[in-house]
Amino acid sequence: MAGGRRGVANVAEHSGANGHAGVIGDHGRLGAARLLLWALAGALAVRQAAAVLRMPPGEWLSGFHLPGGLPGSVYDTGQFSDTPFAGLVLKPLVGLAAPSLEVAWTCVTLLCVAAIGLVAARGLPDPVPRRTALLAAPVLTALMMVSLPVREAASPGQTAVLPVLLVLLAVFRVPGDRPAGFLVGLAAALQPALLLFAPLMWLTGRRPAARTAAVTFAGATALSWAAMPRDSWTYWVEHLAGTGLGGAPEGLANQSVHGALLRLGLTGPTEILLYGALAAAVVWIGLRRAVRYARDGQLLLAVAVTGCVAVAVSPTGWRHQLLWVLLAVAGKVGERAADRRVWPVAVVLAMTLPSTMLLPNLAALAPVRDNVPLLTAVAAACAVPFLRRSSAYWREPVPTDYGQPAAARWARVPLLPFWQRVLSRPNLLLELLLIRVGYSLYSHIRAAAPTSRSLAEGNGSQIHSIEKVLGIDIEHAVNHAVVNTPWLEGFFNFYYTSFHFVVPLTILAVLYWRRPGDYRWARASLGLATVLALVGFWLYPLAPPRLMPGLGFIDTVHGPQDLANPSYGAMTAISNQYAAMPSLHFGWSLWCGIVIVVLAPKGWQKLLGALHPLITVCAIVATANHWVLDAVGGAAVVSAGFGLVYVLSGPQGLQLNVPGQRQGAGAESGESSEDESSEGESSEGERKLRAGVRASS
């Protein structure tokens, strides 16, 4: 046991102060990148501080939710959620000058976040690539600055950042077991669930540290009982370790197993028994995994897993206590190099974006959407298959295969690695996450674009005048002709509302499964075209024909409009009525048509692809939702999207011809899907063959 204890301690010391002494240094481009990333982290910290300091001092001080003077209970308001020990420490601060306390509290919190980034970066398991060693600290600090836990922890009275720093210092920086145990016990006195680090220390051979942590926690708790018996009774007995303090336990802010069960409608003994069983299972599985990773030399991952367990099983696991989940990006997942990005991206998205951006607002998805941070923490603790250091893929994952640069592309533009033609099928989870987040960002930016009615109507009059000069002002005649033909009106209304999303998503799904190389080309061109369209929405807000007063257009889809307050139901609140130039209804349909015509193996499929944008342009004009020139704008951004992809990665279809990969637009649809297997399904011989072909080229 002594040998094992010494081995784990040596791992901690090696991963800590001296582990990267020979690799960390500012040299060349990596040094410049590091400085830029630290500048970004600093700018984000200033932004966060400004958001907090804009609050009036009196209002900020009330955020402590503590009595105005020393007498009275810290829980009188029902809003203070920390332990009696935390209240004992914080209560005297209320008497300080509010502006000074506000500035000091904010600065100390953000400095603690930066310290967490530095300590965690030095806790990465060896061997660490030089690039990772240099950039890990500023990248992690910047991510934490924009994360939901830090944004909420910067508010007054929240101490969630300090326990994380205390535990990291105990594991990686403080020499000796007893000082380390003291810091862990102090962290547990502020957040009781962190006492789970004592069993972790015990099971990894640091028994003196575990005993010291338990004694320190007991001493701090006893001190708070002696100094604040009423508050201690309220917290530990009446509210069972703070349940119900600081907010409703079933509220979305409580990202614990207990809170999730309450949100599902479970109450009473049934909920308590189920919560106990689930919490016990999470503790059992999570601690076993943490011990395994600690013995494997991945101490930072072991700490992150234990912290995720602590928050998940705590009766109240507030969002500002979930910083442990971000630390779990230290784990490596996946045998392929292309899959290594999935887990970090999923963690960053879950910890920085509102859950409504990650999942659609559907009732069936509410149990998942309301518990995204909790599910991420539980996954990190119990389910994600992090690699061992002994794995053959730990240092050398299966590489990503790229096609050869196209000779026909514009040689003056460098071919960046992330624009090279990738031959393998991308990770499905990562693609779904990026598509969902990308569309959410598109929707938010489009909704935030200028919506001045006078400006939009003025631009509408300008477009109408230009069309008159060009002789293409056919919208009014087409609109009324369709209105007078009921079956045609119904057809165009259905086409306008039904195919805008269905057809592009279907094409992407088919390409992903059947032709992964072409999928990346098509996806990139669509994404670039959409980004360019957002620029048009911002620079040129435009009233569509249906919202132009005095011109007599009939809105066939949304019904009669009050042009003084244009609306078409609840969508008005989330959709910009004046984001019409360019028309993405036509632009996306044109993209669909081009992709189908270029890639479809059958003539009838190409014909359907060509008809889709033609019918769409008729629909947007007939329903009075777009001008003809809006369609011209849509065609322009789609052309630009395809052009940018051509310049950056070469013409479509020109890629390395290797076994297991279908090539060209003429491949018959009857070929088996096994011929299109991803690189993860390729044999070692195929990978060597690909490398040989690239070398010979």
XYZ file of N, CA, C and O in Angstrom, residues 125-285:
644
model
N -2.014 15.032 -18.030
C -1.099 13.889 -17.908
C -0.012 13.918 -18.968
O -0.259 14.247 -20.126
N 1.201 13.569 -18.569
C 2.312 13.480 -19.506
C 2.185 12.229 -20.367
O 1.601 11.232 -19.911
N 2.718 12.227 -21.575
C 3.391 13.342 -22.233
C 2.386 14.303 -22.854
O 1.379 13.879 -23.409
N 2.677 15.595 -22.741
C 1.788 16.617 -23.277
C 2.449 17.251 -24.494
O 3.590 17.705 -24.393
N 1.789 17.275 -25.653
C 2.371 17.970 -26.813
C 2.658 19.427 -26.488
O 1.964 20.060 -25.698
N 3.694 19.944 -27.094
C 4.117 21.308 -26.778
C 3.006 22.319 -27.069
O 2.792 23.262 -26.307
N 2.293 22.123 -28.156
C 1.200 23.037 -28.489
C 0.137 23.032 -27.385
O -0.339 24.076 -26.945
N -0.217 21.830 -26.911
C -1.219 21.728 -25.857
C -0.722 22.365 -24.570
O -1.459 23.075 -23.879
N 0.540 22.116 -24.226
C 1.084 22.673 -22.990
C 1.076 24.194 -22.996
O 0.821 24.832 -21.968
N 1.326 24.791 -24.156
C 1.378 26.248 -24.243
C -0.008 26.885 -24.240
O -0.219 27.941 -23.639
N -0.943 26.240 -24.912
C -2.235 26.888 -25.158
C -3.343 26.426 -24.226
O -4.414 27.038 -24.206
N -3.118 25.367 -23.443
C -4.205 24.806 -22.639
C -4.731 25.809 -21.619
O -5.955 25.968 -21.458
N -3.833 26.492 -20.898
C -4.273 27.401 -19.830
C -5.112 28.563 -20.364
O -6.215 28.818 -19.855
N -4.642 29.323 -21.376
C -5.498 30.421 -21.858
C -6.783 29.951 -22.504
O -7.822 30.607 -22.370
N -6.756 28.812 -23.211
C -7.979 28.315 -23.835
C -9.002 27.931 -22.769
O -10.187 28.304 -22.851
N -8.562 27.183 -21.741
C -9.481 26.779 -20.684
C -10.010 27.987 -19.919
O -11.204 28.054 -19.582
N -9.145 28.958 -19.654
C -9.594 30.157 -18.940
C -10.627 30.929 -19.754
O -11.647 31.382 -19.212
N -10.384 31.073 -21.059
C -11.348 31.785 -21.909
C -12.688 31.056 -21.943
O -13.759 31.681 -21.878
N -12.640 29.724 -22.041
C -13.887 28.952 -22.054
C -14.639 29.109 -20.743
O -15.871 29.243 -20.730
N -13.923 29.093 -19.631
C -14.593 29.254 -18.341
C -15.206 30.639 -18.204
O -16.277 30.791 -17.603
N -14.555 31.644 -18.749
C -15.078 33.008 -18.632
C -16.436 33.163 -19.313
O -17.263 33.979 -18.881
N -16.684 32.395 -20.367
C -17.962 32.514 -21.065
C -18.939 31.417 -20.676
O -20.051 31.363 -21.191
N -18.540 30.529 -19.767
C -19.400 29.407 -19.398
C -20.517 29.850 -18.462
O -20.404 30.852 -17.750
N -21.599 29.098 -18.473
C -22.725 29.381 -17.581
C -22.331 29.345 -16.111
O -22.760 30.207 -15.339
N -21.510 28.380 -15.643
C -21.140 28.389 -14.227
C -20.436 29.661 -13.787
O -20.766 30.210 -12.734
N -19.484 30.150 -14.571
C -18.757 31.356 -14.166
C -19.636 32.587 -14.294
O -19.578 33.491 -13.452
N -20.474 32.638 -15.323
C -21.351 33.795 -15.461
C -22.291 33.911 -14.264
O -22.615 35.019 -13.832
N -22.727 32.775 -13.708
C -23.596 32.826 -12.536
C -22.792 32.927 -11.247
O -23.255 33.520 -10.270
N -21.583 32.355 -11.220
C -20.773 32.399 -10.002
C -20.247 33.792 -9.721
O -19.867 34.093 -8.583
N -20.181 34.661 -10.737
C -19.699 36.020 -10.514
C -20.709 36.885 -9.787
O -20.383 37.992 -9.361
N -21.927 36.402 -9.616
C -22.931 37.174 -8.882
C -22.599 37.137 -7.395
O -21.893 36.248 -6.915
N -23.087 38.091 -6.602
C -22.706 38.193 -5.196
C -23.160 37.006 -4.370
O -24.229 36.451 -4.578
N -22.299 36.616 -3.439
C -22.646 35.576 -2.487
C -22.402 34.166 -2.967
O -22.586 33.222 -2.209
N -21.959 33.982 -4.238
C -21.714 32.639 -4.756
C -20.250 32.278 -4.539
O -19.352 33.036 -4.905
N -20.001 31.121 -3.947
C -18.636 30.698 -3.624
C -18.234 29.440 -4.392
O -17.316 28.733 -3.986
N -18.900 29.148 -5.503
C -18.678 27.874 -6.185
C -17.299 27.782 -6.818
O -16.758 26.687 -6.974
N -16.701 28.908 -7.228
C -15.400 28.863 -7.881
C -14.300 28.512 -6.881
O -13.371 27.761 -7.193
N -14.402 29.028 -5.668
C -13.354 28.810 -4.669
C -13.161 27.336 -4.322
O -12.012 26.873 -4.252
N -14.212 26.528 -4.083
C -13.974 25.107 -3.797
C -13.255 24.377 -4.923
O -12.426 23.496 -4.658
N -13.546 24.714 -6.170
C -12.847 24.080 -7.291
C -11.357 24.377 -7.218
O -10.510 23.481 -7.362
N -11.015 25.632 -6.964
C -9.605 26.012 -6.868
C -8.930 25.332 -5.685
O -7.787 24.864 -5.793
N -9.622 25.245 -4.555
C -9.036 24.607 -3.377
C -8.716 23.139 -3.659
O -7.640 22.643 -3.279
N -9.622 22.436 -4.319
C -9.375 21.022 -4.613
C -8.218 20.864 -5.588
O -7.342 19.994 -5.409
N -8.173 21.687 -6.629
C -7.082 21.586 -7.600
C -5.737 21.894 -6.950
O -4.735 21.220 -7.232
N -5.703 22.893 -6.091
C -4.459 23.189 -5.380
C -4.049 22.023 -4.492
O -2.861 21.675 -4.396
N -5.024 21.392 -3.841
C -4.720 20.265 -2.964
C -4.136 19.093 -3.737
O -3.237 18.401 -3.258
N -4.625 18.865 -4.945
C -4.188 17.698 -5.710
C -2.875 17.950 -6.438
O -2.004 17.073 -6.492
N -2.695 19.169 -6.981
C -1.575 19.399 -7.885
C -0.474 20.310 -7.348
O 0.648 20.236 -7.843
N -0.766 21.159 -6.386
C 0.213 22.190 -6.049
C 0.722 22.133 -4.617
O 1.856 22.523 -4.355
N -0.092 21.681 -3.692
C 0.292 21.731 -2.274
C 1.072 20.469 -1.917
O 0.563 19.357 -2.086
N 2.306 20.598 -1.418
C 3.068 19.407 -1.025
C 2.590 18.879 0.326
O 2.200 19.643 1.207
N 2.592 17.588 0.478
C 2.198 16.990 1.741
C 0.728 16.650 1.783
O -0.129 17.371 1.241
N 0.422 15.544 2.458
C -0.954 15.070 2.508
C -1.840 15.909 3.419
O -3.002 16.182 3.095
N -1.312 16.317 4.567
C -2.173 17.022 5.524
C -2.591 18.410 5.030
O -3.768 18.763 5.146
N -1.658 19.223 4.490
C -2.132 20.497 3.916
C -3.143 20.290 2.782
O -4.116 21.037 2.671
N -2.905 19.263 1.959
C -3.853 18.991 0.875
C -5.209 18.589 1.431
O -6.259 19.047 0.957
N -5.204 17.738 2.444
C -6.463 17.341 3.062
C -7.186 18.497 3.707
O -8.429 18.569 3.670
N -6.432 19.420 4.273
C -7.061 20.606 4.878
C -7.806 21.417 3.826
O -8.935 21.870 4.066
N -7.202 21.606 2.639
C -7.864 22.378 1.587
C -9.124 21.664 1.089
O -10.150 22.305 0.833
N -9.051 20.345 0.954
C -10.233 19.597 0.514
C -11.339 19.697 1.563
O -12.527 19.874 1.233
N -10.985 19.579 2.849
C -11.992 19.715 3.906
C -12.613 21.093 3.926
O -13.823 21.237 4.180
N -11.799 22.121 3.660
C -12.329 23.481 3.606
C -13.293 23.637 2.431
O -14.347 24.278 2.559
N -12.946 23.038 1.290
C -13.853 23.075 0.136
C -15.161 22.371 0.456
O -16.244 22.845 0.088
N -15.090 21.247 1.175
C -16.311 20.521 1.540
C -17.141 21.301 2.542
O -18.377 21.194 2.553
N -16.505 22.099 3.397
C -17.266 22.930 4.334
C -18.081 23.980 3.600
O -19.129 24.416 4.081
N -17.608 24.397 2.409
C -18.357 25.353 1.593
C -19.376 24.657 0.699
O -20.417 25.235 0.376
N -19.071 23.429 0.280
C -19.957 22.653 -0.595
C -19.878 21.195 -0.151
O -19.010 20.442 -0.572
N -20.792 20.734 0.710
C -20.635 19.441 1.397
C -20.430 18.243 0.483
O -19.720 17.302 0.855
N -21.010 18.240 -0.707
C -20.865 17.071 -1.578
C -19.419 16.828 -1.980
O -19.051 15.704 -2.357
N -18.566 17.859 -1.882
C -17.165 17.694 -2.249
C -16.403 16.846 -1.245
O -15.223 16.541 -1.455
N -17.050 16.442 -0.160
C -16.421 15.506 0.754
C -16.153 14.164 0.069
O -15.393 13.341 0.580
N -16.750 13.946 -1.107
C -16.470 12.738 -1.881
C -15.006 12.657 -2.302
O -14.524 11.573 -2.668
N -14.285 13.770 -2.267
C -12.863 13.716 -2.593
C -12.067 12.992 -1.511
O -10.958 12.522 -1.777
N -12.609 12.911 -0.301
C -11.922 12.160 0.747
C -11.868 10.670 0.405
O -10.792 10.053 0.487
N -12.977 10.014 0.006
C -12.857 8.623 -0.451
C -11.926 8.454 -1.643
O -11.224 7.441 -1.741
N -11.913 9.432 -2.570
C -10.990 9.337 -3.702
C -9.547 9.302 -3.216
O -8.741 8.482 -3.682
N -9.218 10.178 -2.273
C -7.857 10.177 -1.733
C -7.554 8.871 -0.992
O -6.455 8.307 -1.111
N -8.527 8.383 -0.237
C -8.315 7.154 0.516
C -8.044 5.980 -0.424
O -7.126 5.187 -0.211
N -8.842 5.878 -1.477
C -8.733 4.746 -2.394
C -7.512 4.834 -3.298
O -7.119 3.825 -3.902
N -6.910 6.012 -3.440
C -5.701 6.159 -4.257
C -4.439 6.212 -3.416
O -3.378 6.594 -3.913
N -4.547 5.851 -2.127
C -3.359 5.729 -1.304
C -2.993 6.940 -0.486
O -1.999 6.912 0.242
N -3.779 8.004 -0.543
C -3.464 9.218 0.238
C -4.366 9.264 1.470
O -5.169 10.176 1.652
N -4.181 8.297 2.340
C -5.069 8.166 3.494
C -4.893 9.288 4.521
O -5.895 9.739 5.095
N -3.662 9.750 4.795
C -3.560 10.906 5.703
C -4.329 12.124 5.190
O -4.957 12.847 5.972
N -4.271 12.357 3.883
C -5.010 13.485 3.303
C -6.506 13.279 3.462
O -7.245 14.225 3.773
N -6.980 12.039 3.269
C -8.406 11.763 3.418
C -8.855 11.994 4.855
O -9.918 12.583 5.104
N -8.063 11.525 5.831
C -8.435 11.732 7.238
C -8.446 13.212 7.593
O -9.354 13.691 8.279
N -7.436 13.947 7.095
C -7.379 15.385 7.387
C -8.571 16.114 6.778
O -9.131 17.033 7.384
N -8.966 15.705 5.567
C -10.121 16.341 4.931
C -11.376 16.122 5.758
O -12.161 17.063 5.980
N -11.588 14.897 6.223
C -12.773 14.615 7.029
C -12.749 15.387 8.343
O -13.777 15.940 8.774
N -11.582 15.445 8.986
C -11.475 16.173 10.256
C -11.708 17.661 10.040
O -12.395 18.327 10.846
N -11.159 18.226 8.970
C -11.340 19.662 8.695
C -12.805 19.981 8.433
O -13.334 20.984 8.934
N -13.464 19.142 7.637
C -14.889 19.356 7.381
C -15.691 19.289 8.681
O -16.556 20.151 8.934
N -15.409 18.282 9.500
C -16.140 18.160 10.769
C -15.867 19.349 11.674
O -16.783 19.870 12.326
N -14.618 19.818 11.714
C -14.296 20.963 12.558
C -14.982 22.237 12.101
O -15.517 23.001 12.922
N -14.986 22.480 10.777
C -15.644 23.684 10.258
C -17.144 23.626 10.501
O -17.775 24.640 10.847
N -17.728 22.446 10.316
C -19.167 22.296 10.560
C -19.494 22.493 12.037
O -20.490 23.142 12.391
N -18.650 21.934 12.910
C -18.865 22.117 14.354
C -18.727 23.573 14.752
O -19.486 24.079 15.603
N -17.772 24.268 14.153
C -17.603 25.692 14.445
C -18.848 26.471 14.055
O -19.302 27.357 14.803
N -19.420 26.156 12.894
C -20.635 26.861 12.474
C -21.814 26.505 13.371
O -22.675 27.358 13.638
N -21.869 25.249 13.863
C -22.923 24.885 14.812
C -22.784 25.689 16.104
O -23.780 26.156 16.674
N -21.560 25.861 16.575
C -21.343 26.599 17.819
C -21.658 28.076 17.648
O -22.228 28.707 18.553
N -21.267 28.647 16.508
C -21.464 30.085 16.302
C -22.866 30.406 15.802
O -23.397 31.482 16.107
N -23.473 29.514 15.036
C -24.772 29.779 14.424
C -25.659 28.547 14.553
O -25.968 27.880 13.551
N -26.073 28.185 15.776
C -26.846 26.944 15.950
C -28.179 26.963 15.212
O -28.589 25.945 14.638
N -28.866 28.113 15.217
C -30.158 28.184 14.537
C -29.997 27.979 13.036
O -30.760 27.223 12.409
N -28.996 28.638 12.436
C -28.757 28.490 10.998
C -28.335 27.061 10.650
O -28.749 26.512 9.622
N -27.501 26.474 11.511
C -27.060 25.101 11.248
C -28.239 24.140 11.303
O -28.347 23.217 10.480
N -29.135 24.330 12.270
C -30.330 23.490 12.346
C -31.187 23.661 11.088
O -31.714 22.689 10.532
N -31.340 24.896 10.652
C -32.142 25.169 9.448
C -31.560 24.473 8.229
O -32.283 23.852 7.442
N -30.251 24.569 8.067
C -29.603 24.034 6.864
C -29.551 22.510 6.884
O -29.945 21.852 5.917
N -29.075 21.920 7.993
C -28.801 20.491 8.018
C -30.031 19.642 8.337
O -30.133 18.509 7.857
N -30.959 20.170 9.133
C -32.086 19.361 9.597
C -33.376 19.738 8.874
O -34.011 18.898 8.221
N -33.758 21.016 8.973
C -35.026 21.415 8.377
C -35.008 21.310 6.854
O -36.020 20.959 6.235
N -33.849 21.629 6.248
C -33.775 21.637 4.783
C -32.876 20.534 4.228
O -32.569 20.541 3.022
N -32.451 19.590 5.053
C -31.693 18.426 4.582
C -30.561 18.832 3.643
O -30.601 18.607 2.433
N -29.546 19.452 4.195
C -28.361 19.901 3.453
C -28.706 20.974 2.422
O -28.156 21.005 1.321
N -29.625 21.863 2.801
C -29.904 23.035 1.972
C -30.955 22.866 0.918
O -31.170 23.794 0.121
N -31.644 21.730 0.873
C -32.679 21.526 -0.141
C -33.800 22.548 0.022
O -34.400 22.661 1.085
N -34.077 23.284 -1.034
C -35.134 24.289 -0.988
C -34.649 25.669 -0.644
O -35.424 26.630 -0.740
N -33.382 25.825 -0.254
C -32.825 27.146 0.022
C -32.226 27.722 -1.263
O -31.593 27.010 -2.039
N -32.433 29.004 -1.465
C -31.881 29.653 -2.649
C -32.723 29.486 -3.893
O -32.348 29.958 -4.963
N -33.846 28.821 -3.781
C -34.703 28.616 -4.935
C -35.430 27.295 -4.836
O -35.072 26.418 -4.039
N -36.454 27.140 -5.640
C -37.243 25.910 -5.613
C -36.380 24.738 -6.064
O -35.673 24.832 -7.076
N -36.410 23.618 -5.347
C -35.572 22.475 -5.742
C -35.934 21.910 -7.104
O -35.098 21.277 -7.746
N -37.180 22.134 -7.561
C -37.558 21.637 -8.884
C -37.245 22.634 -9.992
O -37.521 22.374 -11.171
N -36.663 23.788 -9.644
C -36.328 24.799 -10.643
C -35.210 24.333 -11.565
O -34.408 23.462 -11.235
N -35.136 24.962 -12.746
C -34.127 24.575 -13.726
C -32.713 24.851 -13.246
O -31.756 24.242 -13.739
N -32.560 25.768 -12.280
C -31.223 26.072 -11.776
C -30.640 24.915 -10.986
O -29.421 24.821 -10.831
N -31.473 24.022 -10.458
C -31.003 22.883 -9.677
C -30.716 21.718 -10.618
O -31.594 20.920 -10.938
N -29.477 21.615 -11.076
C -29.082 20.569 -12.014
C -28.494 19.378 -11.255
O -27.318 19.027 -11.390
N -29.331 18.753 -10.440
C -28.944 17.541 -9.724
C -29.954 16.447 -10.041
O -31.021 16.710 -10.622
N -29.632 15.217 -9.655
C -30.566 14.118 -9.881
C -31.878 14.376 -9.146
O -32.967 14.113 -9.675
N -31.779 14.923 -7.934
C -32.976 15.236 -7.150
C -33.852 16.257 -7.888
O -35.077 16.093 -7.999
N -33.240 17.316 -8.393
C -33.994 18.327 -9.117
C -34.635 17.773 -10.376
O -35.777 18.113 -10.707
N -33.920 16.897 -11.101
C -34.474 16.319 -12.322
C -35.693 15.451 -12.022
O -36.687 15.495 -12.755
N -35.631 14.674 -10.960
C -36.772 13.828 -10.606
C -37.983 14.669 -10.224
O -39.123 14.343 -10.574
N -37.747 15.764 -9.501
C -38.858 16.644 -9.143
C -39.472 17.282 -10.384
O -40.696 17.439 -10.471
N -38.639 17.635 -11.365
C -39.170 18.227 -12.596
C -39.974 17.216 -13.401
O -40.835 17.596 -14.195
N -39.685 15.954 -13.212
C -40.455 14.915 -13.896
C -41.793 14.635 -13.221
O -42.576 13.810 -13.700
N -42.060 15.313 -12.085
C -43.337 15.153 -11.405
C -43.330 14.143 -10.284
O -44.388 13.874 -9.687
N -42.186 13.562 -9.952
C -42.105 12.593 -8.862
C -41.989 13.323 -7.526
O -41.235 14.289 -7.406
N -42.705 12.862 -6.529
C -42.672 13.474 -5.201
C -42.809 12.380 -4.144
O -43.106 11.222 -4.445
N -42.609 12.789 -2.881
C -42.855 11.895 -1.756
C -41.850 10.771 -1.640
O -40.731 10.827 -2.180
N -42.231 9.700 -0.963
C -41.311 8.573 -0.732
C -40.783 7.941 -2.014
O -39.641 7.502 -2.060
N -41.629 7.894 -3.049
C -41.169 7.304 -4.304
C -39.977 8.057 -4.863
O -38.964 7.456 -5.274
N -40.073 9.379 -4.863
C -38.974 10.195 -5.381
C -37.736 10.046 -4.505
O -36.609 9.952 -5.027
N -37.902 10.019 -3.203
C -36.754 9.919 -2.291
C -36.027 8.585 -2.488
O -34.788 8.527 -2.555
N -36.799 7.497 -2.591
C -36.179 6.189 -2.785
C -35.449 6.114 -4.127
O -34.325 5.596 -4.214
N -36.095 6.634 -5.186
C -35.460 6.601 -6.499
C -34.218 7.485 -6.522
O -33.177 7.106 -7.097
N -34.317 8.654 -5.893
C -33.157 9.542 -5.809
C -32.011 8.868 -5.071
O -30.849 8.918 -5.508
N -32.309 8.203 -3.957
C -31.262 7.516 -3.211
C -30.598 6.422 -4.026
O -29.362 6.270 -4.013
N -31.415 5.654 -4.755
C -30.855 4.567 -5.559
C -29.990 5.104 -6.697
O -28.881 4.600 -6.944
N -30.485 6.139 -7.397
C -29.717 6.707 -8.498
C -28.442 7.373 -8.003
O -27.371 7.237 -8.622
N -28.537 8.100 -6.877
C -27.352 8.751 -6.330
C -26.303 7.725 -5.927
O -25.099 7.906 -6.177
N -26.745 6.625 -5.295
C -25.801 5.582 -4.908
C -25.123 4.971 -6.124
O -23.912 4.702 -6.117
N -25.892 4.757 -7.202
C -25.314 4.186 -8.419
C -24.295 5.133 -9.041
O -23.215 4.710 -9.481
N -24.626 6.437 -9.092
C -23.703 7.417 -9.665
C -22.421 7.482 -8.840
O -21.306 7.532 -9.386
N -22.546 7.474 -7.507
C -21.362 7.519 -6.643
C -20.510 6.273 -6.849
O -19.273 6.354 -6.978
N -21.141 5.104 -6.872
C -20.401 3.850 -7.019
C -19.649 3.800 -8.354
O -18.446 3.525 -8.399
N -20.352 4.092 -9.441
C -19.722 4.021 -10.763
C -18.698 5.137 -10.932
O -17.574 4.911 -11.401
